[in-house]
Amino acid sequence: MFLGFSVGVLFLGALISGLCYRINSPKFHGSLAFLTSAVALYFLNLTFFEFLKTGEFGWHLPLFRWIRDFINLELIFKANGLNLFFALFGAYVSVGINLYAIKYMTHEKEGFGRFYAFIQLFIGSYLGLTLSENLFWSYVFFELTGLCSYQLIAFWYQSDLSSFSAKKAFLMTHIAGYGFLLGALVFNFSPDPKAYQHLILAGVLVAVLAKSVQWPLYTWIPYAMNAPTPVSALLHAACLVKCGVYLLFKFYLLLGGFPEFWKNLLIYLGMFSSLMGVLFALKQADVKKLLAYHTVSQIGYMVSGIGLGTSLGLASSLFHTLNHAFFKGLLFLVAGILQQATHTRDLSLMGGIASKLPKTTVLYLIGAASISGIPGFNGFVSKWMFYQAAIEANHPLAAALGLFISTLTTLSFIKVLDTAFLGKIDEKNKQLSEKPFYLMVTGGIILAIPCVVFGLFPQIAITFLINPALSLLNLQGVNISFYQLPTVLIGALFILFLGLGLLIYFTWLKPKEIIKETEVFKGGEDETVFNPTADDFVADIENRLATFYKKADPDQYLLKICNFIEGLILKVYSSIKKLEQIWSKPC
Amino acid sequence: MLKALAPFLTIIYIAITFLCGVFYLRDFNKKLMILLCLVVLTFSNLFLLWGETSYGLFFDGISVIALLTLFWVLGYKEAFKILGVIEISYLVLLILGKTVFAHTPEGIVLLVIAFFLKLAVFPLFLWLPIVVKIIDAITAGFLICIFEIVDFVLLWRTVEKASWFPQFFENLREVSLYIGFLTLLLGAVLALCEKNLKKLLAYATIDDTGYLLIGLSLFSPVSLYGTIILWINHLIAKLGLFFIAYRIEKNTSVISLGKVKGLAKDYPGLAFSFLVFALTLIGIPILPGFWGKLFLYQEVFKISKGLFGLMILGGCLTLVYFIRAYHSLFLGEKGPETVKTPLPKLDLILVMLLSFTIVLGCLIIAF
């Protein structure tokens, strides 16, 4: 019953927000969304505890009784390891982001009812997708998430750019979504779905490529950044882009694994997307676009991990899915604070704001360290698992590529750190204060906590969230342990030494002024001369990789295909036009 | 199935006539004459809807005369001529099919051609966009809706009759299926290139008729359920879209995509209605159009994966032209002085049509 409630409460919230659209209060709608997402998380937690006690169980709502002799369209939600894994992190992230959005949206003048109605509808649909057992309902929820994304990207509908971005995102994801419908139809109406597994997987893969922003169908996501930041964080970092990953797991379960060809395809498609994503991220000066390209890159690890097909490979994919939701959500929230504080998304126009926004800087550092795979943070664990799984599965190239991409990721976030947070503060940012952003920072803290906790104690996530999912997929549970040491001990040692360091600093070094604050020293250069902006980095990278960037953008090729089709259609149209003229002349 | 639907279709027919009648009586002269035409048209068409009798042909004739008179009274002389040619051809085919060739496969073929002509099915569709372009959007919506109700019922009955000749019935179904696909694809392709909103909606109607024809050709319980849902959904949504087109046309004097833009800022209600009607016609979950299309997809998929692919292609084209129209008209920066006089706020009729679409979706799911 709680399964149904967890989705129902969000749909109810969406309905209330939609019907009360005339109440133009960000606090009313924001609080409602926060409340409904918190209640949904609470119900899901209850479900999870029941699942741990009793094992799998389901809830069903008899719908479409009039046609049940011909097609089964009952709504069935199932609590199992895989479904609850995806649902739980989605619900958790949405609570943090909704809290953040309460403050963020006060900058807007109107459209709160519309915004929060679609936000709640989106979360409800995402939970519906992850919990649904009936593939047709999965498709319905899958498309509803896309519809909400479309409407939320078009939030500033009076801008041509937002309108274009929304249109592009919707067309690409919905058209590709028919692949999922094909997969669902073949699976349901073939006497032996295994015999048609190539057709099913081809259909599903097309849907996954567009929804989970993989090469070559990722090109809508940079445009989708022209939306309010909570949308970017919740939809285009945490949940929406995970729908495709969930589908891959779902069909892995339904088909009992993938054939060798598909496994190899997923491994190298994932890694290739990841490489493309990070290379495009490197040349971005717009902080949200940079994060968008990193989404492409990070999801590549997940897709590749599924392709490995081993327990550890799938575990790495699941763990990275979980981690990515937290660290990417967090980084987007930080980007939103930066944007509201400095009124720009351009990194070159920021600089030195670490001194003005220290808590935000700490949040950024946690997010950046996690995504870069720095030991002690969650991204390190899942990436490490991926490298190990790739080597064990005899795909060392994938492991090497993963490591290389991770290095480029670190480079990209050093660029952000150097240009936005460190260096000389801009004159117009000197009056900045973090106080107005405390609620937004709190939302960020909710997402930062798991980045650290799962980095230090990964066994919590592995035991309670990942191993149940693996067991459902008929795979052996994994046990991660670095350097043969129990992870709990590593975590305890980390906290002990960190605490010790802080204690020494505050009780001895600082009071006695043993450590003195000095100007930033950069290789002997005068600071005014050596104060690079994001544009400097970008120009340097663009110069070195000019040919690559010119040829590698898939949009140009997609556009050529579209133009070709348009040409054919126009030929038909002009012929019919001539016929029409002949027809209408005698009259 | 058709008999059970008759009361429901009657209500829809009367509601459509009433809604359009209100506009006629408000915006046009010669009110009494228009009223008389509408009453006669409604009476004769309802008679045709309720069942087949020996007076069927007579009421068909009355219906044709009433419709042509209405066009004449409204002052659409050019449309009157084109429609006159269509209606006379229709009557000739009907008379031949029901008298000289009655109860023979040849007679059924003539009747099917007659109904295809009125429903603007490939290759007999050219008249519809021409007529729709030169008449006002309300009359266009009314014309399309009454043709879709009455002539589709008559076509359905004719297909049922064809089952008396099993071999012929199979051939008819097969031919209709392919014609349905051609209609669907051609309608969608033409709508995609069209810039005039009214013509776009006319082509969209041809596209939708293709789906109805496919559903009818498959003639399985699921496909017929799907057809009925799409049929009713199409009537309501298309009428709603024509009402919106009328509003825009009346107040901006232009109806071309690209010339009017950014209307959502001033008229969010119209934008929302347009979006809902467009989404249901595209077949976006969870709106009724999706369920209708899902049932058809299922049945088409069972007979041929290639045809299923073509149907998906048609669905994609539908998506593109409706979304393009929506963005072009309503979103983006508002053009300077695109709206000459204030548009009336979202009125009761659109609310009613919207509510009906949503209630229909709920009814389909809940029962």
PDB file of C-alpha atoms in Angstrom, chain A residues 191-435:
ATOM      1  CA  PRO A 191       5.715 -16.139 -27.648  1.00  0.00           C
ATOM      2  CA  ASP A 192       9.455 -16.309 -26.984  1.00  0.00           C
ATOM      3  CA  PRO A 193      10.930 -12.862 -26.250  1.00  0.00           C
ATOM      4  CA  LYS A 194      14.435 -14.340 -26.129  1.00  0.00           C
ATOM      5  CA  ALA A 195      14.156 -15.113 -29.835  1.00  0.00           C
ATOM      6  CA  TYR A 196      13.618 -11.406 -30.500  1.00  0.00           C
ATOM      7  CA  GLN A 197      16.136 -10.112 -27.975  1.00  0.00           C
ATOM      8  CA  HIS A 198      18.181  -8.274 -30.615  1.00  0.00           C
ATOM      9  CA  LEU A 199      15.114  -6.345 -31.760  1.00  0.00           C
ATOM     10  CA  ILE A 200      14.112  -5.599 -28.172  1.00  0.00           C
ATOM     11  CA  LEU A 201      17.589  -4.421 -27.254  1.00  0.00           C
ATOM     12  CA  ALA A 202      17.922  -2.297 -30.391  1.00  0.00           C
ATOM     13  CA  GLY A 203      14.668  -0.521 -29.546  1.00  0.00           C
ATOM     14  CA  VAL A 204      15.530  -0.067 -25.894  1.00  0.00           C
ATOM     15  CA  LEU A 205      19.031   1.157 -26.686  1.00  0.00           C
ATOM     16  CA  VAL A 206      17.693   3.960 -28.890  1.00  0.00           C
ATOM     17  CA  ALA A 207      15.442   5.099 -26.039  1.00  0.00           C
ATOM     18  CA  VAL A 208      18.323   4.832 -23.588  1.00  0.00           C
ATOM     19  CA  LEU A 209      20.743   6.804 -25.761  1.00  0.00           C
ATOM     20  CA  ALA A 210      18.391   9.771 -25.929  1.00  0.00           C
ATOM     21  CA  LYS A 211      17.095   9.666 -22.384  1.00  0.00           C
ATOM     22  CA  SER A 212      20.407   8.937 -20.734  1.00  0.00           C
ATOM     23  CA  VAL A 213      22.273  11.351 -23.002  1.00  0.00           C
ATOM     24  CA  GLN A 214      24.691   8.976 -24.674  1.00  0.00           C
ATOM     25  CA  TRP A 215      26.469   9.485 -27.976  1.00  0.00           C
ATOM     26  CA  PRO A 216      25.123  10.463 -30.485  1.00  0.00           C
ATOM     27  CA  LEU A 217      21.772  11.489 -28.972  1.00  0.00           C
ATOM     28  CA  TYR A 218      23.032  13.613 -26.088  1.00  0.00           C
ATOM     29  CA  THR A 219      22.871  16.922 -27.902  1.00  0.00           C
ATOM     30  CA  TRP A 220      19.672  18.077 -26.224  1.00  0.00           C
ATOM     31  CA  ILE A 221      21.172  18.220 -22.750  1.00  0.00           C
ATOM     32  CA  PRO A 222      23.391  21.319 -23.097  1.00  0.00           C
ATOM     33  CA  TYR A 223      20.304  23.196 -24.315  1.00  0.00           C
ATOM     34  CA  ALA A 224      18.241  21.839 -21.432  1.00  0.00           C
ATOM     35  CA  MET A 225      20.418  23.896 -19.120  1.00  0.00           C
ATOM     36  CA  ASN A 226      18.362  26.948 -20.081  1.00  0.00           C
ATOM     37  CA  ALA A 227      16.005  26.029 -17.249  1.00  0.00           C
ATOM     38  CA  PRO A 228      15.861  26.878 -13.553  1.00  0.00           C
ATOM     39  CA  THR A 229      18.676  25.157 -11.668  1.00  0.00           C
ATOM     40  CA  PRO A 230      16.470  22.826  -9.561  1.00  0.00           C
ATOM     41  CA  VAL A 231      15.229  21.424 -12.861  1.00  0.00           C
ATOM     42  CA  SER A 232      18.769  20.885 -14.088  1.00  0.00           C
ATOM     43  CA  ALA A 233      19.718  19.262 -10.797  1.00  0.00           C
ATOM     44  CA  LEU A 234      16.713  17.013 -10.338  1.00  0.00           C
ATOM     45  CA  LEU A 235      15.867  16.113 -13.906  1.00  0.00           C
ATOM     46  CA  HIS A 236      18.996  16.506 -15.923  1.00  0.00           C
ATOM     47  CA  ALA A 237      21.454  15.262 -13.339  1.00  0.00           C
ATOM     48  CA  ALA A 238      19.789  13.048 -10.784  1.00  0.00           C
ATOM     49  CA  CYS A 239      16.678  11.347 -12.073  1.00  0.00           C
ATOM     50  CA  LEU A 240      15.598  11.844 -15.692  1.00  0.00           C
ATOM     51  CA  VAL A 241      18.896  10.769 -17.159  1.00  0.00           C
ATOM     52  CA  LYS A 242      18.815   7.679 -14.932  1.00  0.00           C
ATOM     53  CA  CYS A 243      15.586   6.474 -16.515  1.00  0.00           C
ATOM     54  CA  GLY A 244      17.573   5.031 -19.404  1.00  0.00           C
ATOM     55  CA  VAL A 245      20.037   3.339 -17.076  1.00  0.00           C
ATOM     56  CA  TYR A 246      17.090   1.866 -15.168  1.00  0.00           C
ATOM     57  CA  LEU A 247      15.678   0.532 -18.441  1.00  0.00           C
ATOM     58  CA  LEU A 248      18.932  -1.239 -19.206  1.00  0.00           C
ATOM     59  CA  PHE A 249      18.827  -2.929 -15.810  1.00  0.00           C
ATOM     60  CA  LYS A 250      15.153  -3.761 -16.223  1.00  0.00           C
ATOM     61  CA  PHE A 251      15.708  -5.456 -19.577  1.00  0.00           C
ATOM     62  CA  TYR A 252      18.816  -7.158 -18.234  1.00  0.00           C
ATOM     63  CA  LEU A 253      16.520  -8.686 -15.632  1.00  0.00           C
ATOM     64  CA  LEU A 254      13.713  -9.501 -18.079  1.00  0.00           C
ATOM     65  CA  LEU A 255      16.010 -11.078 -20.664  1.00  0.00           C
ATOM     66  CA  GLY A 256      18.244 -12.760 -18.107  1.00  0.00           C
ATOM     67  CA  GLY A 257      21.384 -10.969 -19.309  1.00  0.00           C
ATOM     68  CA  PHE A 258      22.590  -9.575 -22.618  1.00  0.00           C
ATOM     69  CA  PRO A 259      24.218 -11.377 -25.542  1.00  0.00           C
ATOM     70  CA  GLU A 260      27.965 -10.894 -26.009  1.00  0.00           C
ATOM     71  CA  PHE A 261      27.585  -8.452 -28.924  1.00  0.00           C
ATOM     72  CA  TRP A 262      25.375  -6.132 -26.874  1.00  0.00           C
ATOM     73  CA  LYS A 263      27.676  -6.312 -23.902  1.00  0.00           C
ATOM     74  CA  ASN A 264      30.660  -5.215 -25.970  1.00  0.00           C
ATOM     75  CA  LEU A 265      28.612  -2.519 -27.655  1.00  0.00           C
ATOM     76  CA  LEU A 266      27.508  -1.117 -24.303  1.00  0.00           C
ATOM     77  CA  ILE A 267      31.031  -1.154 -22.863  1.00  0.00           C
ATOM     78  CA  TYR A 268      32.609   0.820 -25.679  1.00  0.00           C
ATOM     79  CA  LEU A 269      29.607   3.003 -26.474  1.00  0.00           C
ATOM     80  CA  GLY A 270      29.542   4.010 -22.829  1.00  0.00           C
ATOM     81  CA  MET A 271      33.248   4.760 -22.757  1.00  0.00           C
ATOM     82  CA  PHE A 272      33.125   6.611 -26.067  1.00  0.00           C
ATOM     83  CA  SER A 273      30.211   8.760 -24.833  1.00  0.00           C
ATOM     84  CA  SER A 274      32.102   9.361 -21.649  1.00  0.00           C
ATOM     85  CA  LEU A 275      35.184  10.510 -23.527  1.00  0.00           C
ATOM     86  CA  MET A 276      33.175  12.773 -25.828  1.00  0.00           C
ATOM     87  CA  GLY A 277      31.327  14.230 -22.859  1.00  0.00           C
ATOM     88  CA  VAL A 278      34.447  15.090 -20.920  1.00  0.00           C
ATOM     89  CA  LEU A 279      36.216  16.549 -23.963  1.00  0.00           C
ATOM     90  CA  PHE A 280      33.289  18.845 -24.633  1.00  0.00           C
ATOM     91  CA  ALA A 281      33.071  19.696 -20.928  1.00  0.00           C
ATOM     92  CA  LEU A 282      36.673  20.875 -20.968  1.00  0.00           C
ATOM     93  CA  LYS A 283      35.945  23.686 -23.373  1.00  0.00           C
ATOM     94  CA  GLN A 284      32.900  25.042 -21.536  1.00  0.00           C
ATOM     95  CA  ALA A 285      32.988  28.366 -19.757  1.00  0.00           C
ATOM     96  CA  ASP A 286      29.290  28.153 -18.831  1.00  0.00           C
ATOM     97  CA  VAL A 287      29.148  26.321 -15.516  1.00  0.00           C
ATOM     98  CA  LYS A 288      25.834  24.576 -16.175  1.00  0.00           C
ATOM     99  CA  LYS A 289      26.810  23.453 -19.653  1.00  0.00           C
ATOM    100  CA  LEU A 290      30.041  22.119 -18.231  1.00  0.00           C
ATOM    101  CA  LEU A 291      28.078  20.073 -15.720  1.00  0.00           C
ATOM    102  CA  ALA A 292      25.707  18.902 -18.459  1.00  0.00           C
ATOM    103  CA  TYR A 293      28.586  17.485 -20.491  1.00  0.00           C
ATOM    104  CA  HIS A 294      29.906  15.800 -17.373  1.00  0.00           C
ATOM    105  CA  THR A 295      26.519  14.104 -17.053  1.00  0.00           C
ATOM    106  CA  VAL A 296      27.091  12.610 -20.499  1.00  0.00           C
ATOM    107  CA  SER A 297      30.515  11.535 -19.360  1.00  0.00           C
ATOM    108  CA  GLN A 298      29.517  10.008 -16.024  1.00  0.00           C
ATOM    109  CA  ILE A 299      26.564   8.087 -17.412  1.00  0.00           C
ATOM    110  CA  GLY A 300      29.013   6.503 -19.816  1.00  0.00           C
ATOM    111  CA  TYR A 301      30.550   4.700 -16.813  1.00  0.00           C
ATOM    112  CA  MET A 302      27.129   3.344 -15.847  1.00  0.00           C
ATOM    113  CA  VAL A 303      26.306   2.096 -19.346  1.00  0.00           C
ATOM    114  CA  SER A 304      29.762   0.599 -19.673  1.00  0.00           C
ATOM    115  CA  GLY A 305      29.471  -1.081 -16.277  1.00  0.00           C
ATOM    116  CA  ILE A 306      26.239  -2.792 -17.341  1.00  0.00           C
ATOM    117  CA  GLY A 307      27.990  -3.959 -20.484  1.00  0.00           C
ATOM    118  CA  LEU A 308      30.683  -5.691 -18.437  1.00  0.00           C
ATOM    119  CA  GLY A 309      27.962  -8.075 -17.318  1.00  0.00           C
ATOM    120  CA  THR A 310      29.763  -9.294 -14.188  1.00  0.00           C
ATOM    121  CA  SER A 311      28.622  -8.849 -10.593  1.00  0.00           C
ATOM    122  CA  LEU A 312      31.252  -6.223  -9.967  1.00  0.00           C
ATOM    123  CA  GLY A 313      30.546  -4.476 -13.279  1.00  0.00           C
ATOM    124  CA  LEU A 314      26.850  -4.160 -12.575  1.00  0.00           C
ATOM    125  CA  ALA A 315      27.554  -3.229  -8.965  1.00  0.00           C
ATOM    126  CA  SER A 316      29.880  -0.454 -10.153  1.00  0.00           C
ATOM    127  CA  SER A 317      27.178   0.776 -12.486  1.00  0.00           C
ATOM    128  CA  LEU A 318      24.559   0.784  -9.743  1.00  0.00           C
ATOM    129  CA  PHE A 319      26.901   2.443  -7.274  1.00  0.00           C
ATOM    130  CA  HIS A 320      27.919   5.088  -9.773  1.00  0.00           C
ATOM    131  CA  THR A 321      24.248   5.737 -10.536  1.00  0.00           C
ATOM    132  CA  LEU A 322      23.640   6.356  -6.862  1.00  0.00           C
ATOM    133  CA  ASN A 323      26.751   8.461  -6.414  1.00  0.00           C
ATOM    134  CA  HIS A 324      26.160  10.495  -9.517  1.00  0.00           C
ATOM    135  CA  ALA A 325      22.697  11.466  -8.314  1.00  0.00           C
ATOM    136  CA  PHE A 326      24.242  12.922  -5.176  1.00  0.00           C
ATOM    137  CA  PHE A 327      27.392  14.602  -6.469  1.00  0.00           C
ATOM    138  CA  LYS A 328      25.920  15.921  -9.706  1.00  0.00           C
ATOM    139  CA  GLY A 329      22.808  17.128  -7.911  1.00  0.00           C
ATOM    140  CA  LEU A 330      25.085  18.838  -5.409  1.00  0.00           C
ATOM    141  CA  LEU A 331      27.244  20.444  -8.111  1.00  0.00           C
ATOM    142  CA  PHE A 332      24.161  21.804  -9.845  1.00  0.00           C
ATOM    143  CA  LEU A 333      22.909  23.261  -6.586  1.00  0.00           C
ATOM    144  CA  VAL A 334      26.280  24.951  -6.145  1.00  0.00           C
ATOM    145  CA  ALA A 335      26.058  26.237  -9.717  1.00  0.00           C
ATOM    146  CA  GLY A 336      22.626  27.666  -8.920  1.00  0.00           C
ATOM    147  CA  ILE A 337      24.004  29.505  -5.870  1.00  0.00           C
ATOM    148  CA  LEU A 338      26.874  30.874  -7.969  1.00  0.00           C
ATOM    149  CA  GLN A 339      24.453  31.989 -10.644  1.00  0.00           C
ATOM    150  CA  GLN A 340      22.139  33.751  -8.215  1.00  0.00           C
ATOM    151  CA  ALA A 341      25.034  35.317  -6.327  1.00  0.00           C
ATOM    152  CA  THR A 342      26.976  36.580  -9.333  1.00  0.00           C
ATOM    153  CA  HIS A 343      24.091  36.863 -11.844  1.00  0.00           C
ATOM    154  CA  THR A 344      26.059  34.937 -14.432  1.00  0.00           C
ATOM    155  CA  ARG A 345      26.825  31.383 -15.458  1.00  0.00           C
ATOM    156  CA  ASP A 346      30.047  32.396 -17.129  1.00  0.00           C
ATOM    157  CA  LEU A 347      33.021  31.199 -15.089  1.00  0.00           C
ATOM    158  CA  SER A 348      35.216  33.927 -16.538  1.00  0.00           C
ATOM    159  CA  LEU A 349      33.065  36.565 -14.876  1.00  0.00           C
ATOM    160  CA  MET A 350      33.450  34.953 -11.470  1.00  0.00           C
ATOM    161  CA  GLY A 351      36.614  34.636  -9.407  1.00  0.00           C
ATOM    162  CA  GLY A 352      37.717  34.564  -5.807  1.00  0.00           C
ATOM    163  CA  ILE A 353      34.273  33.913  -4.439  1.00  0.00           C
ATOM    164  CA  ALA A 354      35.539  31.251  -2.046  1.00  0.00           C
ATOM    165  CA  SER A 355      36.190  33.980   0.496  1.00  0.00           C
ATOM    166  CA  LYS A 356      32.615  35.251   0.209  1.00  0.00           C
ATOM    167  CA  LEU A 357      30.809  31.914  -0.061  1.00  0.00           C
ATOM    168  CA  PRO A 358      32.899  29.544   2.092  1.00  0.00           C
ATOM    169  CA  LYS A 359      30.151  26.967   2.762  1.00  0.00           C
ATOM    170  CA  THR A 360      29.282  26.846  -0.903  1.00  0.00           C
ATOM    171  CA  THR A 361      32.962  26.357  -1.678  1.00  0.00           C
ATOM    172  CA  VAL A 362      33.142  23.401   0.704  1.00  0.00           C
ATOM    173  CA  LEU A 363      30.067  21.910  -0.961  1.00  0.00           C
ATOM    174  CA  TYR A 364      31.694  22.440  -4.348  1.00  0.00           C
ATOM    175  CA  LEU A 365      34.890  20.780  -3.202  1.00  0.00           C
ATOM    176  CA  ILE A 366      32.952  17.752  -1.946  1.00  0.00           C
ATOM    177  CA  GLY A 367      31.051  17.493  -5.243  1.00  0.00           C
ATOM    178  CA  ALA A 368      34.152  18.035  -7.374  1.00  0.00           C
ATOM    179  CA  ALA A 369      36.223  15.551  -5.377  1.00  0.00           C
ATOM    180  CA  SER A 370      33.453  12.979  -5.677  1.00  0.00           C
ATOM    181  CA  ILE A 371      32.991  13.318  -9.423  1.00  0.00           C
ATOM    182  CA  SER A 372      36.756  13.348  -9.974  1.00  0.00           C
ATOM    183  CA  GLY A 373      37.131  10.109  -8.059  1.00  0.00           C
ATOM    184  CA  ILE A 374      39.308  11.414  -5.227  1.00  0.00           C
ATOM    185  CA  PRO A 375      39.790   8.789  -2.493  1.00  0.00           C
ATOM    186  CA  GLY A 376      37.548   9.342   0.505  1.00  0.00           C
ATOM    187  CA  PHE A 377      34.596  10.369  -1.641  1.00  0.00           C
ATOM    188  CA  ASN A 378      31.897   8.211  -3.166  1.00  0.00           C
ATOM    189  CA  GLY A 379      32.935   8.641  -6.802  1.00  0.00           C
ATOM    190  CA  PHE A 380      36.265   7.026  -6.045  1.00  0.00           C
ATOM    191  CA  VAL A 381      34.671   3.810  -4.823  1.00  0.00           C
ATOM    192  CA  SER A 382      32.374   3.308  -7.812  1.00  0.00           C
ATOM    193  CA  LYS A 383      35.111   4.217 -10.291  1.00  0.00           C
ATOM    194  CA  TRP A 384      37.532   1.885  -8.573  1.00  0.00           C
ATOM    195  CA  MET A 385      34.938  -0.880  -8.796  1.00  0.00           C
ATOM    196  CA  PHE A 386      34.542  -0.125 -12.497  1.00  0.00           C
ATOM    197  CA  TYR A 387      38.285  -0.315 -13.202  1.00  0.00           C
ATOM    198  CA  GLN A 388      38.591  -3.561 -11.295  1.00  0.00           C
ATOM    199  CA  ALA A 389      35.523  -5.046 -13.008  1.00  0.00           C
ATOM    200  CA  ALA A 390      36.773  -4.017 -16.453  1.00  0.00           C
ATOM    201  CA  ILE A 391      40.169  -5.629 -15.879  1.00  0.00           C
ATOM    202  CA  GLU A 392      38.598  -8.781 -14.448  1.00  0.00           C
ATOM    203  CA  ALA A 393      36.217  -8.990 -17.409  1.00  0.00           C
ATOM    204  CA  ASN A 394      39.185  -8.796 -19.777  1.00  0.00           C
ATOM    205  CA  HIS A 395      38.493  -5.267 -20.967  1.00  0.00           C
ATOM    206  CA  PRO A 396      41.604  -3.417 -19.781  1.00  0.00           C
ATOM    207  CA  LEU A 397      41.073  -0.819 -22.500  1.00  0.00           C
ATOM    208  CA  ALA A 398      37.805   0.196 -20.859  1.00  0.00           C
ATOM    209  CA  ALA A 399      39.574   0.504 -17.506  1.00  0.00           C
ATOM    210  CA  ALA A 400      42.339   2.607 -19.062  1.00  0.00           C
ATOM    211  CA  LEU A 401      39.822   4.832 -20.806  1.00  0.00           C
ATOM    212  CA  GLY A 402      37.888   5.183 -17.565  1.00  0.00           C
ATOM    213  CA  LEU A 403      40.996   6.289 -15.732  1.00  0.00           C
ATOM    214  CA  PHE A 404      41.956   8.727 -18.492  1.00  0.00           C
ATOM    215  CA  ILE A 405      38.446  10.226 -18.514  1.00  0.00           C
ATOM    216  CA  SER A 406      38.558  10.547 -14.757  1.00  0.00           C
ATOM    217  CA  THR A 407      41.810  12.512 -15.044  1.00  0.00           C
ATOM    218  CA  LEU A 408      40.239  14.857 -17.584  1.00  0.00           C
ATOM    219  CA  THR A 409      37.256  15.239 -15.245  1.00  0.00           C
ATOM    220  CA  THR A 410      39.584  16.317 -12.458  1.00  0.00           C
ATOM    221  CA  LEU A 411      41.200  18.806 -14.832  1.00  0.00           C
ATOM    222  CA  SER A 412      37.825  20.241 -15.730  1.00  0.00           C
ATOM    223  CA  PHE A 413      36.875  20.773 -12.089  1.00  0.00           C
ATOM    224  CA  ILE A 414      40.244  22.285 -11.273  1.00  0.00           C
ATOM    225  CA  LYS A 415      39.434  24.824 -13.974  1.00  0.00           C
ATOM    226  CA  VAL A 416      36.172  25.688 -12.189  1.00  0.00           C
ATOM    227  CA  LEU A 417      37.901  25.851  -8.826  1.00  0.00           C
ATOM    228  CA  ASP A 418      40.653  28.063 -10.153  1.00  0.00           C
ATOM    229  CA  THR A 419      38.517  30.465 -12.128  1.00  0.00           C
ATOM    230  CA  ALA A 420      35.364  30.755 -10.009  1.00  0.00           C
ATOM    231  CA  PHE A 421      36.429  30.147  -6.440  1.00  0.00           C
ATOM    232  CA  LEU A 422      40.119  31.079  -6.238  1.00  0.00           C
ATOM    233  CA  GLY A 423      42.058  34.015  -7.568  1.00  0.00           C
ATOM    234  CA  LYS A 424      41.244  37.683  -7.275  1.00  0.00           C
ATOM    235  CA  ILE A 425      37.711  38.629  -6.410  1.00  0.00           C
ATOM    236  CA  ASP A 426      35.847  40.730  -8.910  1.00  0.00           C
ATOM    237  CA  GLU A 427      34.921  44.251  -7.828  1.00  0.00           C
ATOM    238  CA  LYS A 428      31.186  43.657  -8.198  1.00  0.00           C
ATOM    239  CA  ASN A 429      31.326  40.508  -6.051  1.00  0.00           C
ATOM    240  CA  LYS A 430      32.986  42.164  -3.084  1.00  0.00           C
ATOM    241  CA  GLN A 431      29.676  42.748  -1.328  1.00  0.00           C
ATOM    242  CA  LEU A 432      28.593  39.131  -1.649  1.00  0.00           C
ATOM    243  CA  SER A 433      27.232  37.391   1.414  1.00  0.00           C
ATOM    244  CA  GLU A 434      26.259  33.777   1.902  1.00  0.00           C
ATOM    245  CA  LYS A 435      23.449  34.542   4.299  1.00  0.00           C
TER     246      LYS A 435
END
